[in-house]
CSV table of C-alpha atoms and ligand atoms in Angstrom, one decimal:
chain,number,residue,atom,x,y,z
P,179,UNK,CA,0.0,0.0,0.0
P,180,UNK,CA,1.4,3.4,-0.8
P,181,UNK,CA,1.9,6.1,1.8
P,182,UNK,CA,-0.9,8.2,0.4
P,183,UNK,CA,-3.6,5.6,1.2
P,184,UNK,CA,-6.0,7.0,3.8
P,185,UNK,CA,-4.1,10.3,4.1
P,186,UNK,CA,-5.5,13.8,4.0
P,187,UNK,CA,-3.8,16.8,2.3
P,188,UNK,CA,-4.2,19.9,4.4
P,189,UNK,CA,-3.8,23.3,2.7
P,190,UNK,CA,-3.4,26.6,4.5
P,191,UNK,CA,-3.2,29.4,2.0
P,192,UNK,CA,-2.1,32.7,3.5
P,193,UNK,CA,-2.1,36.0,1.7
P,194,UNK,CA,1.3,35.3,0.3
P,195,UNK,CA,2.1,31.8,1.5
P,196,UNK,CA,1.0,28.2,1.1
P,197,UNK,CA,1.5,25.7,3.9
P,198,UNK,CA,0.8,22.1,3.0
P,199,UNK,CA,0.9,18.8,4.9
P,200,UNK,CA,0.0,15.3,3.9
P,201,UNK,CA,-0.9,13.3,7.0
P,202,UNK,CA,-2.8,10.4,8.4
P,203,UNK,CA,-5.7,11.7,10.5
P,204,UNK,CA,-5.8,8.7,12.8
P,205,UNK,CA,-2.2,8.4,13.9
P,206,UNK,CA,-1.2,12.0,13.1
P,207,UNK,CA,1.8,10.7,11.2
P,208,UNK,CA,3.0,13.3,8.7
P,209,UNK,CA,4.1,11.9,5.4
P,210,UNK,CA,5.4,15.1,4.0
P,211,UNK,CA,4.8,18.8,4.3
P,212,UNK,CA,6.3,22.2,3.7
P,213,UNK,CA,5.8,25.9,3.1
P,214,UNK,CA,6.0,28.2,0.1
P,215,UNK,CA,6.5,31.8,1.0
P,216,UNK,CA,6.5,35.2,-0.7
P,217,UNK,CA,4.0,34.1,-3.4
P,218,UNK,CA,3.6,37.1,-5.8
P,219,UNK,CA,7.1,38.5,-5.1
P,220,UNK,CA,9.1,35.5,-6.5
P,221,UNK,CA,9.0,33.2,-9.4
P,222,UNK,CA,5.8,31.8,-7.9
P,223,UNK,CA,3.3,34.4,-9.1
P,224,UNK,CA,0.1,33.0,-7.6
P,225,UNK,CA,-1.4,30.3,-5.5
P,226,UNK,CA,-2.3,28.3,-8.6
P,227,UNK,CA,1.4,28.0,-9.5
P,228,UNK,CA,2.3,27.3,-5.9
P,229,UNK,CA,-0.1,24.4,-5.6
P,230,UNK,CA,1.1,22.9,-8.9
P,231,UNK,CA,4.6,23.1,-7.5
P,232,UNK,CA,3.5,21.2,-4.4
P,233,UNK,CA,2.0,18.5,-6.6
P,234,UNK,CA,5.2,18.1,-8.6
P,235,UNK,CA,7.1,17.9,-5.3
P,236,UNK,CA,4.9,15.1,-4.1
P,237,UNK,CA,5.3,13.3,-7.4
P,238,UNK,CA,9.1,13.7,-7.3
P,239,UNK,CA,9.0,11.9,-3.9
P,240,UNK,CA,7.1,9.0,-5.3
P,241,UNK,CA,3.9,10.2,-3.7
P,242,UNK,CA,1.1,10.1,-6.3
P,243,UNK,CA,-1.8,12.2,-4.9
P,244,UNK,CA,-4.1,11.1,-7.8
P,245,UNK,CA,-3.5,7.4,-7.4
P,246,UNK,CA,-6.7,5.8,-6.1
P,247,UNK,CA,-7.8,9.3,-5.1
P,248,UNK,CA,-11.2,9.5,-3.4
P,249,UNK,CA,-11.0,5.8,-2.4
P,250,UNK,CA,-9.6,4.2,0.7
P,251,UNK,CA,-6.6,3.2,-1.4
P,252,UNK,CA,-5.7,6.8,-2.1
P,253,UNK,CA,-6.0,10.3,-0.7
P,254,UNK,CA,-9.3,10.5,1.2
P,255,UNK,CA,-9.8,14.3,1.4
P,256,UNK,CA,-8.3,17.7,1.0
P,257,UNK,CA,-8.8,19.9,4.1
P,258,UNK,CA,-8.7,23.6,3.4
P,259,UNK,CA,-8.2,26.1,6.2
P,260,UNK,CA,-10.5,29.0,5.5
P,261,UNK,CA,-10.1,32.1,7.6
P,262,UNK,CA,-13.6,33.7,7.5
P,263,UNK,CA,-16.8,31.7,7.5
P,264,UNK,CA,-18.9,34.8,8.3
P,265,UNK,CA,-22.6,34.1,9.2
P,266,UNK,CA,-22.7,31.3,6.6
P,267,UNK,CA,-20.5,28.5,8.0
P,268,UNK,CA,-20.4,27.2,11.6
P,269,UNK,CA,-18.9,23.8,11.0
P,270,UNK,CA,-16.6,22.0,8.5
P,271,UNK,CA,-18.3,22.0,5.1
P,272,UNK,CA,-17.9,19.8,2.0
P,273,UNK,CA,-17.1,22.2,-0.8
P,274,UNK,CA,-19.3,22.6,-3.9
P,275,UNK,CA,-19.7,25.5,-6.4
P,276,UNK,CA,-22.1,27.2,-4.0
P,277,UNK,CA,-19.8,27.0,-1.0
P,278,UNK,CA,-16.8,28.2,-3.0
P,279,UNK,CA,-18.8,31.2,-4.2
P,280,UNK,CA,-19.9,32.0,-0.6
P,281,UNK,CA,-16.2,31.8,0.6
P,282,UNK,CA,-15.4,34.3,-2.2
P,283,UNK,CA,-18.3,36.5,-1.2
P,284,UNK,CA,-17.0,36.7,2.3
P,285,UNK,CA,-13.7,38.2,1.1
P,286,UNK,CA,-15.0,41.7,2.0
P,287,UNK,CA,-14.6,40.6,5.7
P,288,UNK,CA,-11.1,39.0,5.1
P,289,UNK,CA,-9.6,40.7,2.1
P,290,UNK,CA,-6.2,39.3,2.6
P,291,UNK,CA,-7.2,35.7,3.4
P,292,UNK,CA,-10.4,34.5,1.8
P,293,UNK,CA,-9.3,35.2,-1.8
P,294,UNK,CA,-6.2,33.1,-1.3
P,295,UNK,CA,-8.2,30.3,0.4
P,296,UNK,CA,-10.6,30.4,-2.6
P,297,UNK,CA,-7.8,30.1,-5.1
P,298,UNK,CA,-6.3,27.2,-3.2
P,299,UNK,CA,-9.7,25.4,-3.3
P,300,UNK,CA,-10.2,26.1,-7.0
P,301,UNK,CA,-6.8,24.6,-8.0
P,302,UNK,CA,-7.1,21.6,-5.7
P,303,UNK,CA,-10.6,20.8,-7.2
P,304,UNK,CA,-9.1,21.1,-10.6
P,305,UNK,CA,-6.1,18.9,-9.9
P,306,UNK,CA,-8.0,16.3,-7.7
P,307,UNK,CA,-11.5,16.2,-9.1
P,308,UNK,CA,-12.4,12.9,-7.5
P,309,UNK,CA,-11.3,13.9,-3.9
P,310,UNK,CA,-13.7,15.4,-1.4
P,311,UNK,CA,-12.7,19.0,-0.6
P,312,UNK,CA,-13.6,20.2,2.9
P,313,UNK,CA,-13.4,23.8,4.2
P,314,UNK,CA,-12.6,24.1,7.9
P,315,UNK,CA,-13.3,27.7,9.1
P,316,UNK,CA,-11.2,29.6,11.6
P,317,UNK,CA,-14.3,31.3,12.9
P,318,UNK,CA,-16.5,28.2,13.4
P,319,UNK,CA,-15.7,27.5,17.0
P,320,UNK,CA,-16.9,31.0,17.9
P,321,UNK,CA,-20.0,31.0,15.8
P,322,UNK,CA,-22.3,30.5,18.8
P,323,UNK,CA,-20.6,33.0,21.2
P,324,UNK,CA,-23.3,34.4,23.5
P,325,UNK,CA,-24.8,37.5,22.0
P,326,UNK,CA,-23.4,39.7,24.7
P,327,UNK,CA,-19.9,38.7,23.8
P,328,UNK,CA,-20.4,38.7,20.0
P,329,UNK,CA,-22.2,42.1,19.7
P,330,UNK,CA,-20.6,45.4,19.1
P,331,UNK,CA,-22.4,48.3,20.7
P,332,UNK,CA,-23.1,50.1,17.4
P,333,UNK,CA,-26.3,50.7,15.4
P,334,UNK,CA,-28.1,47.4,15.5
P,335,UNK,CA,-29.8,47.6,12.1
P,336,UNK,CA,-26.6,48.5,10.3
P,337,UNK,CA,-24.7,45.8,12.1
P,338,UNK,CA,-27.3,43.2,11.1
P,339,UNK,CA,-27.5,44.3,7.5
P,340,UNK,CA,-23.7,44.1,7.1
P,341,UNK,CA,-23.0,41.2,9.4
P,342,UNK,CA,-20.9,43.3,11.7
P,343,UNK,CA,-20.2,41.2,14.8
P,344,UNK,CA,-17.3,39.7,16.7
P,345,UNK,CA,-16.4,36.4,14.9
P,346,UNK,CA,-13.2,35.3,16.5
P,347,UNK,CA,-10.3,33.5,14.8
P,348,UNK,CA,-7.8,30.7,15.5
P,349,UNK,CA,-10.9,28.6,16.3
P,350,UNK,CA,-9.5,25.3,15.1
P,351,UNK,CA,-6.6,25.8,17.5
P,352,UNK,CA,-8.7,26.9,20.5
P,353,UNK,CA,-11.1,23.9,20.0
P,354,UNK,CA,-8.3,21.4,19.5
P,355,UNK,CA,-6.3,22.7,22.5
P,356,UNK,CA,-9.3,22.9,24.8
P,357,UNK,CA,-10.3,19.3,24.0
P,358,UNK,CA,-6.7,18.1,24.5
P,359,UNK,CA,-6.5,19.9,27.8
P,360,UNK,CA,-9.6,18.2,29.1
P,361,UNK,CA,-8.3,14.8,27.9
P,362,UNK,CA,-5.0,15.6,29.6
P,363,UNK,CA,-6.8,16.2,32.8
P,364,UNK,CA,-8.8,13.0,32.4
P,365,UNK,CA,-12.1,14.9,32.5
P,366,UNK,CA,-15.0,15.2,30.1
P,367,UNK,CA,-14.8,18.4,28.1
P,368,UNK,CA,-18.3,19.3,29.3
P,369,UNK,CA,-17.0,19.6,32.8
P,370,UNK,CA,-14.0,21.8,32.3
P,371,UNK,CA,-14.0,25.7,32.3
P,372,UNK,CA,-10.8,27.0,30.8
P,373,UNK,CA,-8.9,29.9,29.4
P,374,UNK,CA,-6.9,29.1,26.2
P,375,UNK,CA,-4.0,31.5,25.3
P,376,UNK,CA,-3.0,31.0,21.6
P,377,UNK,CA,0.2,33.0,21.5
P,378,UNK,CA,2.0,32.9,18.1
P,379,UNK,CA,2.8,35.7,15.7
P,380,UNK,CA,-0.9,36.3,15.7
P,381,UNK,CA,-2.4,35.9,19.2
P,382,UNK,CA,-5.8,35.3,20.7
P,383,UNK,CA,-7.4,34.3,24.0
P,384,UNK,CA,-10.6,32.4,24.6
P,385,UNK,CA,-12.9,31.5,27.5
P,386,UNK,CA,-14.3,28.0,27.0
P,387,UNK,CA,-17.1,26.8,29.3
P,388,UNK,CA,-17.7,23.0,29.1
P,389,UNK,CA,-16.3,22.8,25.6
P,390,UNK,CA,-18.2,25.8,24.2
P,391,UNK,CA,-16.5,29.1,23.5
P,392,UNK,CA,-18.1,31.9,25.5
P,393,UNK,CA,-15.7,34.7,24.7
P,394,UNK,CA,-12.7,35.4,22.6
P,395,UNK,CA,-10.3,38.3,22.0
P,396,UNK,CA,-10.4,38.7,18.2
P,397,UNK,CA,-13.4,40.4,16.6
P,398,UNK,CA,-14.8,41.2,13.2
P,399,UNK,CA,-11.2,40.7,12.0
P,400,UNK,CA,-8.1,39.2,13.5
P,401,UNK,CA,-6.9,42.7,14.5
P,402,UNK,CA,-8.8,43.0,17.9
P,403,UNK,CA,-7.5,41.8,21.2
P,404,UNK,CA,-4.0,40.9,22.3
P,405,UNK,CA,-0.8,42.6,21.3
P,406,UNK,CA,0.7,40.6,18.4
P,407,UNK,CA,3.9,40.5,16.4
P,408,UNK,CA,2.9,43.3,14.0
P,409,UNK,CA,-0.8,43.9,15.0
P,410,UNK,CA,-1.9,46.5,17.6
P,411,UNK,CA,-4.7,44.5,19.1
P,412,UNK,CA,-7.2,46.7,21.1
P,413,UNK,CA,-6.9,50.4,20.5
P,414,UNK,CA,-9.3,53.3,21.0
P,415,UNK,CA,-11.3,53.4,17.7
P,416,UNK,CA,-10.9,57.2,18.1
P,417,UNK,CA,-7.2,56.6,17.2
P,418,UNK,CA,-8.3,55.5,13.8
P,419,UNK,CA,-10.3,58.6,13.4
P,420,UNK,CA,-7.4,60.8,14.5
P,421,UNK,CA,-5.0,59.1,12.2
P,422,UNK,CA,-7.3,59.9,9.3
P,423,UNK,CA,-8.5,63.3,10.3
P,424,UNK,CA,-5.5,64.9,11.9
P,425,UNK,CA,-2.6,63.0,10.3
P,426,UNK,CA,-4.2,62.7,6.9
P,427,UNK,CA,-3.6,58.9,6.6
P,428,UNK,CA,-5.8,57.0,4.1
P,429,UNK,CA,-7.7,53.9,4.9
P,430,UNK,CA,-5.2,51.5,3.3
P,431,UNK,CA,-2.4,53.3,5.0
P,432,UNK,CA,-4.1,52.9,8.4
P,433,UNK,CA,-4.8,49.2,7.6
P,434,UNK,CA,-1.0,48.6,6.9
P,435,UNK,CA,-0.1,50.7,10.0
P,436,UNK,CA,-2.3,48.7,12.4
P,437,UNK,CA,-1.9,45.3,10.9
P,438,UNK,CA,1.8,45.3,9.8
P,439,UNK,CA,3.6,48.1,11.6
P,440,UNK,CA,2.2,47.9,15.1
P,441,UNK,CA,2.3,45.4,17.9
P,442,UNK,CA,5.7,44.4,19.2
P,443,UNK,CA,7.2,45.6,15.9
P,444,UNK,CA,5.7,49.0,16.3
P,445,UNK,CA,7.0,49.6,19.8
P,446,UNK,CA,10.4,47.8,19.5
P,447,UNK,CA,11.1,47.4,15.8
P,448,UNK,CA,11.1,43.6,16.2
P,449,UNK,CA,8.2,41.2,16.0
P,450,UNK,CA,10.0,37.9,16.6
P,451,UNK,CA,9.9,37.0,20.3
P,452,UNK,CA,13.4,35.5,20.2
P,453,UNK,CA,14.9,38.7,18.8
P,454,UNK,CA,12.9,40.7,21.2
P,455,UNK,CA,14.3,38.7,24.1
P,456,UNK,CA,17.9,39.3,22.8
P,457,UNK,CA,17.2,43.1,22.7
P,458,UNK,CA,15.9,43.1,26.2
P,459,UNK,CA,19.0,41.3,27.4
P,460,UNK,CA,21.1,44.0,25.8
P,461,UNK,CA,19.2,46.6,27.8
P,462,UNK,CA,17.0,47.9,25.0
P,463,UNK,CA,14.3,50.1,26.6
P,464,UNK,CA,11.9,49.9,23.7
P,465,UNK,CA,12.0,46.2,23.6
P,466,UNK,CA,11.4,46.1,27.4
P,467,UNK,CA,8.4,48.4,27.0
P,468,UNK,CA,7.0,46.3,24.2
P,469,UNK,CA,7.2,43.2,26.4
P,470,UNK,CA,5.5,44.9,29.3
P,471,UNK,CA,2.7,46.1,27.1
P,472,UNK,CA,2.3,42.6,25.7
P,473,UNK,CA,2.1,41.1,29.2
P,474,UNK,CA,-0.2,43.8,30.5
P,475,UNK,CA,-2.7,43.2,27.8
P,476,UNK,CA,-2.5,39.4,28.2
P,477,UNK,CA,-3.2,39.7,32.0
P,478,UNK,CA,-6.1,42.0,31.3
P,479,UNK,CA,-7.8,39.3,29.2
P,480,UNK,CA,-6.9,36.5,31.7
P,481,UNK,CA,-8.6,38.6,34.4
P,482,UNK,CA,-11.7,39.3,32.2
P,483,UNK,CA,-12.1,35.6,31.4
P,484,UNK,CA,-11.6,34.4,35.0
P,485,UNK,CA,-14.6,36.6,35.8
P,486,UNK,CA,-16.5,35.5,32.6
P,487,UNK,CA,-16.2,31.9,33.7
P,488,UNK,CA,-16.5,32.5,37.4
P,489,UNK,CA,-13.1,30.9,37.9
P,490,UNK,CA,-11.2,28.5,35.7
P,491,UNK,CA,-10.3,24.8,36.1
P,492,UNK,CA,-7.5,25.2,33.6
P,493,UNK,CA,-5.4,27.9,31.9
P,494,UNK,CA,-3.6,26.6,28.8
P,495,UNK,CA,-0.8,28.1,26.7
P,496,UNK,CA,-0.2,27.2,23.1
P,497,UNK,CA,1.5,28.2,19.8
P,498,UNK,CA,5.0,29.5,19.1
P,499,UNK,CA,5.3,31.9,22.0
P,500,UNK,CA,3.0,30.0,24.4
P,501,UNK,CA,4.9,26.7,23.9
P,502,UNK,CA,8.4,28.1,23.9
P,503,UNK,CA,8.7,31.3,26.0
P,504,UNK,CA,8.8,30.2,29.7
P,505,UNK,CA,9.1,33.8,30.9
P,506,UNK,CA,5.9,34.8,29.1
P,507,UNK,CA,4.0,32.0,30.9
P,508,UNK,CA,5.6,33.0,34.2
P,509,UNK,CA,5.0,36.7,33.9
P,510,UNK,CA,1.4,36.3,32.5
P,511,UNK,CA,0.4,34.5,35.7
P,512,UNK,CA,2.7,36.1,38.3
P,513,UNK,CA,1.1,37.1,41.7
P,514,UNK,CA,-2.2,35.3,41.1
P,515,UNK,CA,-1.8,32.8,44.0
P,516,UNK,CA,-4.8,34.3,45.6
P,517,UNK,CA,-6.8,33.0,42.7
P,518,UNK,CA,-5.4,29.5,43.0
P,519,UNK,CA,-3.0,30.1,40.0
P,520,UNK,CA,0.6,29.0,40.6
P,521,UNK,CA,3.4,28.2,38.1
P,522,UNK,CA,6.1,25.8,39.2
P,523,UNK,CA,9.4,27.2,38.0
P,524,UNK,CA,10.9,23.8,37.4
P,525,UNK,CA,8.0,22.4,35.4
P,526,UNK,CA,7.8,25.6,33.5
P,527,UNK,CA,11.4,25.8,32.4
P,528,UNK,CA,12.3,26.0,28.8
P,529,UNK,CA,10.5,24.9,25.6
P,530,UNK,CA,7.7,22.5,26.1
P,531,UNK,CA,6.8,20.2,23.2
P,532,UNK,CA,4.4,17.7,24.9
P,533,UNK,CA,1.2,18.3,26.9
P,534,UNK,CA,2.5,19.4,30.3
P,535,UNK,CA,1.1,20.6,33.6
P,536,UNK,CA,3.3,23.5,34.8
P,537,UNK,CA,1.4,24.2,38.0
P,538,UNK,CA,1.9,22.1,41.2
P,539,UNK,CA,-0.3,19.0,41.3
P,540,UNK,CA,-2.3,20.4,44.3
P,541,UNK,CA,-2.9,23.9,42.9
P,542,UNK,CA,-6.6,24.6,42.3
P,543,UNK,CA,-6.1,25.8,38.7
P,544,UNK,CA,-4.3,23.5,36.3
P,545,UNK,CA,-1.9,25.6,34.3
P,546,UNK,CA,-1.0,23.7,31.1
P,547,UNK,CA,1.1,23.8,27.9
P,548,UNK,CA,-0.6,22.0,25.1
P,549,UNK,CA,1.2,22.2,21.7
P,550,UNK,CA,-1.4,23.1,19.1
P,551,UNK,CA,-1.7,21.2,15.8
P,552,UNK,CA,-4.1,22.9,13.4
P,553,UNK,CA,-3.1,20.6,10.5
P,554,UNK,CA,-4.1,17.5,12.5
P,555,UNK,CA,-7.3,19.1,13.6
P,556,UNK,CA,-8.2,20.0,10.1
P,557,UNK,CA,-7.3,16.6,8.7
P,558,UNK,CA,-9.5,14.9,11.3
P,559,UNK,CA,-12.5,17.2,10.6
P,560,UNK,CA,-12.0,16.6,6.9
P,561,UNK,CA,-11.8,12.8,7.3
P,562,UNK,CA,-14.8,12.7,9.6
P,563,UNK,CA,-16.9,14.2,6.8
W,215,LIG,P1,3.6,30.8,15.5
W,215,LIG,O1,2.8,31.9,14.8
W,215,LIG,O2,2.7,29.9,16.4
W,215,LIG,O3,4.4,30.0,14.6
W,215,LIG,O4,4.6,31.5,16.5
W,215,LIG,C1,5.6,32.4,16.1
W,215,LIG,C2,6.2,33.1,17.3
W,215,LIG,O5,6.8,32.1,18.2
W,215,LIG,C3,7.3,34.1,16.9
W,215,LIG,O6,7.1,35.3,17.6
W,215,LIG,C4,8.5,33.4,17.4
W,215,LIG,O7,9.5,34.3,17.8
W,215,LIG,C5,8.0,32.6,18.6
W,215,LIG,N1,8.9,31.6,19.0
W,215,LIG,C6,9.3,30.5,18.3
W,215,LIG,N2,10.3,29.8,19.0
W,215,LIG,C7,10.5,30.5,20.1
W,215,LIG,C8,11.4,30.3,21.2
W,215,LIG,N3,12.2,29.3,21.3
W,215,LIG,N4,11.4,31.2,22.2
W,215,LIG,C9,10.6,32.3,22.2
W,215,LIG,N5,9.7,32.5,21.2
W,215,LIG,C10,9.7,31.6,20.2
């Protein structure tokens, strides 16, 4: 039997990148994967070319994605990460013409991401016509947020007409990590109240009550909430008005300013946490301030979600920063012993690549590190359909 039999191809098309992974949904075994970056700026002009290149790469490795495709002897599905599901999609969905058109239509809510996702889907359907294509939405886990958490306090009729609400993102990761956390604790998901902190280059927090998301830090777009590598997170909306009115900035300029030139990069000139750490060690004041703002915002959300949930059974860190930066985990939860939250310095030390409890066994709140695995989660959702 070939290595493709029973496997799922997971595609994650970013605005200028394509991440791909061929893996087995049951065991999680990765057959092959990779990343094509700077699409549009290099000899790879678009996602179509990128995906053809991926196919050639698989073929060169003796992995024929078309062999027995759509049967148990071949590739069983292609799972596409789609950023914005809007009001239309609240669960993984088998893609047909109508679904693809709807994903395109939602591009107004995610102009950088949904068009790239749609292109990836289009090419994959063309190259693998017999394989089921499944869209897994980054917003789905937060679709049923309580109205109080999902609603912006703006004109209700306008908001309804234009689908302006808080959607949340990184949902696949929050769902996967919250389930794994409950499993790790040996308790049913329905009995665990938890705070999940997905801290990567993009970052978001969520409050999950008994397996259902009740709040999250990202909103209509992935710009709201925590301080991120290059995104501001929460700001006074009056700042946007001021940038336009008093500084004469145009809408696209403000978009670039808040999404690409803010966050850690805006304050310290550096968005990578490792580089930021090195600057802090050299005594760089701006890097130190950036770190302090980052931690301050994170603690503000932890506090809010502790109240939202009426106390948490678990607080879980995940993604690049959450899994690797011990000082972030320590500083985010420092001084919260009164709330039953304690981090054991020995358990917390260094990078953590396995599900781990970093609080003492007898502490009331379990503080965990659970490595996220969005590709595996997407592959499982796709295979399940
Ligand atoms: P992600 O978006 O989940 O891939 O996470 C990317 C972020 O994780 C970047 O800011 C990296 O600097 C950070 N990161 C990766 N490895 C480490 C590490 N060993 N220590 C601190 N931060 C790290």
